[in-house]
């Protein structure tokens, strides 16, 4: 009988909402873990935020707060003092993915805290629904797919702050407020708003619940923004205040404008972009949050921070900024559901629950393609070479790299972003230190191609890259991905006005601008997943005014198995800077995918980078397939 009772008790535990909530959180952790591991393993982190925080943590664990990637003291950029408490974990596991796991743990933990809060207000099963909707809330999904920022830890502490405030556990509230303040310099504003809320609503306890948080938050905000960050920053003033320069030249000036001219603030807020942004935030909760403005007011400073900013990223749900807003939206939605449950018919309550479910799934379906896009997984089968090249760089080497390589290379003292070499906002401000000795660059990366997309800037971009790599050589390459080292390796591109006489006829001629006068391949036979070394010699017939790219096609009869686009001359000597008579020797390694044994053809076409169209080509040899595609050579896959 005792065993039967114990079995029933165990079954009851497994059916309990708390246990189910934990299981859902565990499933969410595992699913997200798989997604983010896949993203990292496939070089899906294509910005520099994760790399910045990873390098900062690595340097902090070695006693150095300076971050070369941003050229700043870590705490002079943002007041992320919470990093010091994460540091022991990073010291044990000095890897960028440690930060991703930390972000995931706090996200799942915040979902469980939301469940516990909702459980007390709208009962267990509706609370489970709300928690599930929080886990699939599109702004949260985009924030999880984005890089890393310590602000990702804020939702957990915001929910915990609300819970301790609701339970009137003062010491827990103060401890949580301190932890929240340590996350970032804007977090004290949330503590201030809780103090203001308590001054209005908590009669008899206004001094403790209102005065203490208000004074603590205000003091922390002033001390951090006016003293700590300016003292540690290398910039003459807070660079992030420039986002609000239309309101004032200083923090006090911005506040004065908001107080003296609220109409201007309202006009700046009620723009089409902001209204669309608010719709993206509130539609997934069926706009129920608007029924609890007193909860939303707790986040008013953060909303103002976003809505008044001149930075486009703060007016969209695609970045990590929404992490701090999401808790208040869901807390307000839960409070609204509580009001509906207590003051209307039960059917009305379930109508709003159903509305939230439908709206959430509608938005998830609406963004599913953007979710996949934000994974940013490289699908060119070159990832083994990416990892191989990254592993060839010693941790002691001062390194410059394209965005996709920054995170894997971040646990080191000296790391720099390649875009600082060529991108206008950094030119003149970024002076490459002499100790940089290694570079891992994707010459076809989007940032570099975009910077090269304006004809007027192309010669200047090329000159910056040429000047930087003047004494460098390639030690390894796979298509457009090149590992270069100072004073080592071979030249990818060599240019001369004196060379061998061209053959009786060129291999092919591209328009009237240049010809391929010589082509050699080190292998007519290759293994799958191998590289085919190629050497091209181009001859310019004029001072070329266009930038050309070559596109390689690997075919078997009419079946296309591989397509690769390459900017001729990489960005070291592209056609836009070729002069009449130049002979340009170029090395290129073409990747062969996993194919069945047999005979294949490698064909080429040429793209005008400005028009994005194939250019007519000609050849005296009877190898041309048509006027725009030319058979270059045959290849046997073993």
XYZ file of C-alpha atoms in Angstrom:
638
model
C 0.000 0.000 0.000
C 2.874 2.311 0.849
C 4.515 1.626 -2.537
C 1.258 2.397 -4.354
C 0.963 5.701 -2.514
C 4.561 6.573 -3.371
C 3.945 5.701 -7.047
C 0.834 7.912 -7.174
C 2.798 10.721 -5.547
C 5.572 10.352 -8.141
C 3.111 10.350 -11.019
C 1.462 13.444 -9.578
C 4.868 15.143 -9.453
C 5.535 14.337 -13.117
C 2.123 15.783 -14.031
C 2.595 18.932 -11.970
C 2.821 22.238 -13.861
C 6.136 23.081 -12.192
C 7.714 19.866 -13.455
C 6.253 20.373 -16.929
C 7.613 23.933 -16.958
C 11.076 22.629 -16.102
C 10.848 19.994 -18.839
C 9.811 22.638 -21.382
C 12.766 24.788 -20.306
C 15.103 21.810 -20.599
C 13.805 21.054 -24.101
C 14.211 24.719 -25.041
C 17.783 24.644 -23.740
C 18.619 21.534 -25.772
C 16.976 22.811 -28.970
C 18.624 26.220 -28.695
C 21.910 24.570 -27.798
C 21.815 22.515 -30.995
C 20.877 25.575 -33.081
C 23.609 27.778 -31.632
C 26.278 25.077 -31.825
C 25.401 24.654 -35.503
C 25.555 28.406 -36.011
C 28.960 28.699 -34.345
C 30.428 25.614 -36.034
C 29.400 27.031 -39.430
C 30.826 30.521 -38.864
C 27.373 32.032 -38.424
C 28.529 34.852 -36.167
C 29.254 37.423 -38.833
C 29.459 40.581 -36.721
C 31.955 41.463 -34.013
C 29.935 41.653 -30.781
C 30.563 38.058 -29.687
C 34.246 38.421 -30.554
C 34.466 41.692 -28.607
C 33.048 40.228 -25.404
C 35.037 37.019 -25.808
C 38.303 38.898 -26.249
C 37.382 41.162 -23.336
C 36.769 38.160 -21.079
C 40.001 36.502 -22.212
C 42.019 39.638 -21.525
C 40.255 40.224 -18.198
C 41.097 36.673 -17.157
C 44.730 37.608 -17.839
C 44.492 40.844 -15.854
C 44.032 43.233 -18.787
C 40.788 45.222 -19.339
C 41.909 46.600 -22.728
C 40.184 45.227 -25.853
C 42.086 45.765 -29.091
C 39.070 44.882 -31.228
C 37.280 48.075 -30.159
C 40.465 49.879 -29.105
C 39.044 50.646 -25.674
C 39.008 49.757 -22.022
C 36.244 47.188 -21.695
C 34.488 49.062 -18.884
C 34.897 52.359 -20.728
C 32.671 51.048 -23.521
C 29.729 49.894 -21.394
C 29.596 49.349 -17.646
C 29.336 45.546 -17.903
C 30.665 44.893 -14.401
C 28.600 41.692 -14.268
C 31.404 40.263 -16.417
C 33.593 40.014 -13.317
C 31.157 37.486 -11.838
C 31.131 35.422 -15.055
C 34.927 35.562 -15.251
C 35.663 32.393 -13.190
C 33.521 30.341 -15.575
C 35.278 31.839 -18.596
C 38.674 31.250 -16.986
C 37.833 27.551 -16.717
C 36.380 27.431 -20.247
C 38.137 30.186 -22.271
C 35.997 29.884 -25.360
C 33.498 32.243 -27.036
C 30.820 29.565 -26.843
C 30.985 29.825 -23.038
C 29.291 33.210 -23.422
C 26.658 31.740 -25.732
C 25.855 29.026 -23.180
C 25.669 31.663 -20.435
C 23.237 33.666 -22.537
C 21.134 30.560 -23.154
C 21.057 29.566 -19.468
C 19.841 33.007 -18.412
C 17.243 33.090 -21.200
C 15.760 29.737 -20.200
C 15.964 30.751 -16.543
C 14.074 33.954 -17.278
C 11.319 31.915 -18.957
C 10.912 29.787 -15.818
C 10.757 32.896 -13.608
C 8.030 34.292 -15.875
C 6.118 31.054 -15.368
C 6.406 31.358 -11.583
C 5.181 34.961 -11.681
C 2.291 34.137 -14.008
C 1.394 31.040 -12.002
C 0.562 33.201 -8.993
C -1.672 35.486 -11.053
C -3.442 33.480 -13.749
C -3.034 29.867 -12.539
C -0.643 27.183 -13.694
C -1.842 26.040 -17.109
C -2.322 29.514 -18.608
C 1.076 30.376 -17.094
C 2.613 27.468 -19.024
C 1.109 28.891 -22.217
C 2.551 32.333 -21.496
C 5.980 30.840 -20.794
C 5.839 28.908 -24.070
C 4.916 32.074 -25.974
C 7.835 33.887 -24.329
C 10.202 31.181 -25.565
C 9.012 31.603 -29.183
C 8.473 35.391 -28.976
C 10.064 36.597 -32.274
C 12.089 39.469 -30.724
C 13.557 36.964 -28.253
C 14.325 34.522 -31.071
C 16.141 37.207 -33.054
C 18.025 38.297 -29.934
C 19.092 34.717 -29.268
C 20.260 34.318 -32.869
C 22.259 37.530 -32.694
C 25.764 37.798 -31.271
C 26.281 38.341 -27.530
C 25.803 41.204 -25.115
C 25.659 41.141 -21.328
C 22.278 42.819 -21.655
C 21.075 39.305 -22.548
C 21.305 38.554 -18.808
C 18.914 41.390 -17.938
C 15.561 39.541 -18.430
C 16.416 37.020 -15.713
C 17.161 39.762 -13.182
C 14.183 41.892 -14.277
C 11.809 39.004 -13.648
C 13.553 38.266 -10.340
C 13.325 41.953 -9.377
C 9.595 41.948 -10.130
C 9.095 38.703 -8.208
C 10.892 39.945 -5.099
C 9.031 43.262 -5.373
C 5.723 41.426 -5.668
C 6.564 39.139 -2.724
C 7.810 42.137 -0.681
C 11.137 40.443 -0.015
C 13.202 43.574 0.474
C 16.694 42.087 0.858
C 16.186 39.891 -2.204
C 14.910 42.927 -4.091
C 17.965 45.035 -3.209
C 20.387 42.210 -4.017
C 18.703 41.694 -7.391
C 18.726 45.438 -8.057
C 22.480 45.517 -7.441
C 22.997 42.603 -9.854
C 20.843 44.349 -12.475
C 22.772 47.605 -12.097
C 26.028 45.747 -12.730
C 24.824 44.567 -16.158
C 24.876 47.894 -17.975
C 24.710 51.615 -17.340
C 21.052 51.898 -18.438
C 19.828 49.318 -15.900
C 19.774 51.716 -12.907
C 16.922 53.503 -14.712
C 14.770 50.401 -14.224
C 15.556 50.387 -10.499
C 14.589 54.075 -10.366
C 11.236 53.293 -11.983
C 10.521 50.578 -9.404
C 11.242 53.169 -6.712
C 8.833 55.657 -8.302
C 6.198 52.932 -8.597
C 6.585 52.120 -4.889
C 6.344 55.796 -3.889
C 2.958 55.948 -5.592
C 1.505 52.570 -4.618
C 3.083 51.371 -1.361
C 1.530 53.376 1.413
C 3.347 53.067 4.724
C 6.433 51.577 3.059
C 7.337 54.404 0.735
C 10.685 55.152 2.339
C 12.007 51.597 2.171
C 10.475 50.403 -1.113
C 10.399 53.774 -2.827
C 13.168 55.940 -1.446
C 15.942 53.342 -1.264
C 15.645 52.046 -4.872
C 15.168 55.590 -6.158
C 18.288 56.921 -4.444
C 20.310 53.774 -5.200
C 19.354 53.786 -8.886
C 19.920 57.532 -9.334
C 23.288 57.421 -7.566
C 24.420 54.407 -9.590
C 23.295 55.966 -12.882
C 25.101 59.249 -12.161
C 28.258 57.611 -10.847
C 28.546 55.136 -13.740
C 27.696 57.510 -16.591
C 29.330 60.688 -15.278
C 32.383 59.273 -13.505
C 33.263 55.651 -14.233
C 32.780 55.403 -18.013
C 34.385 58.801 -18.808
C 37.359 57.930 -16.581
C 37.921 54.601 -18.328
C 37.025 55.590 -21.879
C 39.624 56.762 -24.368
C 36.992 58.895 -26.130
C 36.585 62.538 -25.046
C 32.868 61.936 -24.422
C 30.403 59.071 -24.374
C 30.245 57.920 -28.007
C 26.734 56.507 -27.521
C 25.332 59.933 -26.657
C 25.818 60.876 -30.303
C 22.708 58.772 -30.994
C 20.710 61.508 -29.224
C 22.556 64.574 -30.521
C 19.286 65.813 -32.060
C 18.049 66.296 -28.483
C 21.195 67.714 -26.896
C 24.964 67.585 -26.741
C 25.133 65.985 -23.293
C 23.060 63.713 -21.077
C 21.817 66.683 -19.075
C 21.022 68.486 -22.332
C 18.972 65.526 -23.582
C 17.040 65.321 -20.296
C 16.426 69.085 -20.340
C 15.055 68.900 -23.904
C 12.694 66.066 -22.954
C 11.394 68.007 -19.959
C 11.143 71.417 -21.617
C 9.926 70.310 -25.036
C 7.959 67.049 -24.650
C 6.163 67.735 -27.942
C 9.447 67.210 -29.829
C 9.955 63.894 -28.054
C 6.430 62.809 -28.960
C 7.011 63.764 -32.601
C 10.257 61.780 -32.645
C 8.507 58.769 -31.125
C 5.414 58.721 -33.332
C 7.210 58.016 -36.587
C 6.171 55.252 -39.018
C 9.335 53.311 -38.209
C 8.657 53.435 -34.470
C 4.988 52.575 -34.847
C 5.956 49.533 -36.906
C 8.533 48.634 -34.259
C 5.934 48.848 -31.484
C 3.579 46.701 -33.527
C 6.311 44.065 -33.909
C 6.822 44.091 -30.143
C 3.185 43.983 -28.997
C 1.353 42.008 -31.697
C 2.659 38.605 -30.491
C 0.934 39.218 -27.116
C -2.276 40.328 -28.844
C -1.677 43.887 -27.580
C -2.886 42.796 -24.116
C 0.117 44.528 -22.503
C -1.470 47.927 -23.206
C -4.172 47.120 -20.635
C -1.507 47.378 -17.897
C 0.258 50.684 -18.525
C 1.496 50.812 -14.923
C 3.709 47.787 -15.667
C 4.900 49.133 -18.995
C 5.861 52.425 -17.318
C 8.531 50.532 -15.391
C 10.347 50.179 -18.718
C 9.625 53.724 -19.947
C 13.311 54.839 -19.885
C 14.353 51.814 -21.972
C 11.549 52.404 -24.469
C 12.605 56.058 -24.684
C 16.217 54.972 -25.177
C 15.169 52.956 -28.230
C 12.460 55.137 -29.720
C 14.472 58.370 -29.540
C 17.739 56.911 -30.801
C 19.078 57.802 -34.231
C 20.605 54.307 -34.539
C 18.427 52.206 -36.909
C 19.183 48.957 -35.061
C 17.337 50.248 -31.992
C 14.116 50.547 -33.981
C 13.931 46.926 -35.021
C 13.458 43.568 -33.329
C 16.395 41.931 -35.102
C 19.074 42.675 -32.490
C 19.747 42.086 -28.796
C 18.280 45.429 -27.670
C 14.791 43.952 -27.278
C 15.908 41.568 -24.540
C 15.373 44.281 -21.914
C 11.910 45.202 -23.206
C 10.454 41.695 -23.561
C 10.094 41.031 -19.781
C 7.973 44.133 -19.255
C 5.773 43.359 -22.245
C 5.067 39.878 -20.874
C 4.675 41.073 -17.278
C 2.130 43.620 -18.494
C 0.371 40.941 -20.561
C 0.165 38.633 -17.515
C -1.211 41.433 -15.345
C -3.797 42.229 -18.029
C -4.852 38.578 -18.163
C -5.190 38.633 -14.378
C -7.493 41.665 -14.586
C -9.562 39.983 -17.287
C -9.757 36.748 -15.279
C -10.864 38.559 -12.123
C -13.309 41.060 -13.638
C -14.925 39.336 -16.611
C -16.263 36.031 -17.731
C -13.930 33.071 -18.042
C -14.664 32.852 -21.782
C -13.312 36.374 -22.222
C -10.071 35.347 -20.499
C -9.627 32.333 -22.794
C -10.434 34.506 -25.793
C -7.362 36.630 -25.008
C -5.231 33.555 -24.334
C -6.276 32.163 -27.720
C -5.600 35.549 -29.317
C -2.067 35.554 -27.915
C -1.449 32.029 -29.205
C -2.717 32.837 -32.708
C -0.833 36.154 -32.864
C 2.388 34.551 -31.673
C 2.284 31.708 -34.159
C 1.290 34.113 -36.916
C 4.376 36.228 -36.205
C 6.642 33.170 -35.896
C 5.431 31.973 -39.296
C 5.850 35.488 -40.664
C 9.514 35.582 -39.623
C 10.565 31.980 -40.234
C 12.626 32.830 -43.295
C 14.363 35.663 -41.461
C 15.091 33.293 -38.575
C 16.848 30.947 -40.997
C 18.681 33.874 -42.551
C 19.927 35.016 -39.141
C 21.557 31.630 -38.622
C 23.956 32.850 -41.332
C 25.361 29.371 -41.858
C 28.048 29.127 -44.527
C 26.882 26.622 -47.151
C 29.909 26.532 -49.427
C 31.509 23.388 -47.898
C 34.672 25.341 -47.066
C 34.213 25.282 -43.290
C 36.841 22.565 -42.717
C 39.360 24.878 -44.380
C 38.120 27.842 -42.352
C 38.734 25.934 -39.122
C 42.051 24.574 -40.417
C 43.318 28.061 -41.266
C 42.115 29.464 -37.934
C 43.953 26.672 -36.097
C 47.163 27.529 -37.959
C 47.263 30.910 -36.205
C 49.034 30.701 -32.864
C 47.298 32.324 -29.907
C 50.339 34.543 -29.458
C 50.018 35.949 -32.994
C 48.542 39.420 -33.290
C 45.827 38.857 -35.860
C 43.542 40.756 -38.191
C 40.523 38.919 -39.605
C 37.255 39.179 -41.503
C 34.108 39.242 -39.387
C 33.274 35.540 -39.644
C 36.666 34.598 -38.142
C 36.685 37.089 -35.270
C 34.782 34.970 -32.749
C 36.866 31.787 -33.207
C 40.073 33.850 -33.009
C 38.937 36.052 -30.109
C 40.647 34.338 -27.132
C 43.907 36.255 -27.620
C 45.510 39.503 -26.495
C 45.628 41.253 -29.859
C 42.836 40.932 -32.422
C 41.688 43.427 -35.039
C 38.849 43.542 -37.546
C 39.872 43.632 -41.198
C 37.127 46.133 -42.023
C 39.066 48.787 -40.118
C 41.719 48.535 -42.821
C 39.472 49.587 -45.690
C 36.187 51.039 -44.362
C 35.933 54.839 -44.492
C 34.741 55.552 -40.911
C 37.874 53.886 -39.528
C 40.452 55.104 -42.039
C 42.577 57.762 -40.398
C 41.516 56.556 -36.967
C 42.789 52.996 -37.169
C 46.534 52.649 -37.290
C 47.512 49.032 -37.677
C 50.117 48.143 -35.047
C 53.421 46.855 -36.362
C 53.101 43.689 -34.298
C 50.215 42.317 -36.425
C 51.657 39.213 -38.041
C 48.713 37.100 -39.262
C 45.572 37.761 -41.290
C 42.645 35.492 -42.075
C 40.532 37.138 -44.750
C 37.559 36.242 -46.902
C 38.060 38.523 -49.896
C 34.493 37.870 -51.023
C 32.872 38.784 -47.681
C 29.769 40.971 -47.848
C 31.258 43.922 -45.934
C 34.241 44.171 -48.244
C 32.114 43.757 -51.360
C 29.675 46.420 -50.122
C 32.526 48.842 -49.438
C 33.770 48.125 -52.944
C 30.328 48.634 -54.447
C 30.778 52.347 -55.095
C 32.923 53.068 -58.153
C 34.253 56.349 -56.741
C 35.674 54.621 -53.654
C 37.089 51.524 -55.351
C 40.646 52.777 -56.087
C 40.973 54.104 -52.536
C 39.750 50.842 -50.987
C 42.248 48.910 -53.125
C 45.089 51.227 -52.120
C 44.352 50.750 -48.427
C 44.402 46.965 -48.792
C 47.541 47.043 -50.958
C 49.366 49.255 -48.462
C 48.399 46.977 -45.594
C 49.519 43.744 -47.302
C 52.622 45.179 -48.936
C 55.043 42.750 -47.274
C 52.683 39.824 -46.782
C 52.272 36.473 -48.516
C 49.680 33.708 -48.571
C 50.551 30.595 -46.566
C 47.235 28.841 -47.255
C 44.128 29.541 -49.306
C 40.855 27.969 -50.337
C 39.078 29.959 -53.031
C 38.534 33.472 -51.591
C 39.572 32.536 -48.041
C 43.238 33.303 -47.495
C 45.597 32.996 -44.549
C 48.372 35.553 -44.928
C 51.434 36.180 -42.797
C 53.832 39.066 -42.740
C 57.115 38.239 -44.443
C 56.037 34.682 -45.304
C 54.261 32.740 -48.029
C 53.839 33.465 -51.724
C 52.219 36.343 -53.535
C 48.613 35.736 -54.535
C 48.862 38.369 -57.242
C 51.951 39.632 -59.060
C 51.798 42.572 -61.462
C 54.299 43.560 -64.131
C 54.429 45.584 -67.310
C 57.075 43.280 -68.685
C 56.375 39.634 -69.261
C 56.480 36.818 -71.774
C 55.045 37.433 -75.179
C 51.426 36.257 -75.334
C 50.736 33.165 -77.383
C 49.465 33.352 -80.934
C 45.978 33.593 -79.552
C 44.782 34.077 -75.979
C 42.800 31.465 -74.131
C 39.896 33.894 -74.108
C 39.153 37.613 -74.249
C 36.682 39.427 -72.003
C 34.910 42.187 -73.872
C 37.546 44.598 -75.139
C 39.236 45.006 -71.771
C 41.520 42.066 -71.048
C 42.483 38.523 -71.988
C 43.465 35.333 -70.268
C 46.776 34.620 -71.966
C 47.865 31.668 -69.886
C 46.196 29.112 -67.643
C 47.807 26.266 -65.734
C 46.337 23.770 -63.316
C 48.487 21.687 -61.008
C 46.104 18.765 -61.270
C 43.889 17.391 -64.025
C 42.788 14.768 -61.498
C 41.518 15.408 -57.999
C 39.961 13.759 -54.985
C 36.552 14.908 -53.701
C 36.727 17.631 -51.017
C 40.095 18.697 -52.411
C 41.538 21.920 -53.816
C 42.666 22.424 -57.406
C 45.577 24.903 -57.589
C 45.267 27.175 -60.627
C 47.485 29.905 -62.045
C 46.099 32.585 -64.354
C 47.982 35.195 -66.348
C 45.798 38.076 -67.462
C 46.735 40.861 -69.864
C 45.041 44.247 -69.824
C 44.270 45.906 -73.155
C 43.377 49.285 -71.651
C 43.059 51.236 -68.416
C 40.044 49.306 -67.198
C 37.148 51.251 -65.677
C 35.207 48.226 -64.451
C 35.548 45.662 -61.723
C 35.257 42.117 -63.057
C 34.591 38.865 -61.262
C 35.086 35.380 -62.631
C 32.511 32.715 -61.912
C 33.546 29.059 -62.019
C 31.067 26.329 -62.960
C 31.794 22.677 -62.214
C 29.549 20.549 -64.426
C 28.823 17.046 -65.569
C 27.009 17.409 -68.892
C 24.118 19.734 -67.994
C 24.198 19.177 -64.219
C 25.767 22.008 -62.209
C 27.539 20.833 -59.027
C 29.535 23.883 -57.948
C 29.443 27.601 -58.546
C 32.117 29.915 -57.185
C 32.453 33.689 -57.665
C 35.860 35.309 -57.337
C 36.933 38.926 -57.732
C 39.801 38.810 -60.220
C 42.989 39.877 -58.465
C 41.251 39.396 -55.118
C 41.099 42.919 -53.681
C 44.873 43.203 -53.923
C 44.898 44.165 -57.618
C 41.359 44.029 -59.070
C 40.646 45.001 -62.651
C 39.433 48.494 -61.695
C 43.071 49.530 -61.166
C 44.618 47.677 -64.114
C 46.603 49.763 -66.578
C 47.080 49.128 -70.284
C 49.708 46.472 -70.870
C 49.657 45.062 -67.341
C 50.367 41.354 -67.038
C 48.730 40.039 -63.895
C 49.667 36.612 -62.536
C 47.115 35.229 -60.057
C 46.926 32.028 -57.997
C 43.593 30.523 -57.026
C 42.595 27.237 -55.371
C 39.198 25.942 -56.485
C 37.324 23.603 -54.145
C 36.019 20.261 -55.476
C 32.931 19.056 -53.614
C 32.058 15.461 -52.766
C 31.273 14.041 -56.227
C 31.108 10.626 -57.805
C 34.183 9.493 -59.757
C 34.082 10.556 -63.372
C 34.920 13.313 -65.853
C 33.707 16.859 -65.276
C 34.284 20.226 -66.892
C 35.310 23.513 -65.326
C 33.750 26.443 -67.123
C 34.106 30.177 -66.579
C 32.062 33.279 -67.104
C 32.822 36.903 -66.236
C 30.595 39.292 -64.309
C 30.595 43.063 -64.452
C 30.395 43.832 -60.718
C 28.381 46.998 -61.325
C 25.674 45.485 -63.541
C 25.870 41.970 -61.990
C 25.533 40.535 -65.505
C 27.664 38.079 -67.464
C 29.923 39.745 -70.021
C 30.425 38.494 -73.595
C 33.688 36.629 -74.111
C 35.447 35.345 -77.211
C 38.098 32.782 -78.089
C 39.892 31.566 -81.189
C 39.748 28.059 -79.789
C 36.663 25.949 -80.456
C 35.919 25.564 -76.732
C 33.320 28.221 -76.171
C 29.927 26.865 -75.090
C 28.251 30.179 -75.813
C 29.210 33.833 -75.874
C 29.225 34.161 -72.087
C 30.319 30.755 -70.762
C 33.648 29.189 -71.698
C 35.005 25.700 -71.025
C 38.318 26.168 -69.245
C 39.515 22.618 -68.655
C 38.444 19.076 -67.922
C 38.752 17.441 -64.522
C 38.719 13.792 -63.519
C 37.363 13.003 -60.069
C 39.023 9.882 -58.707
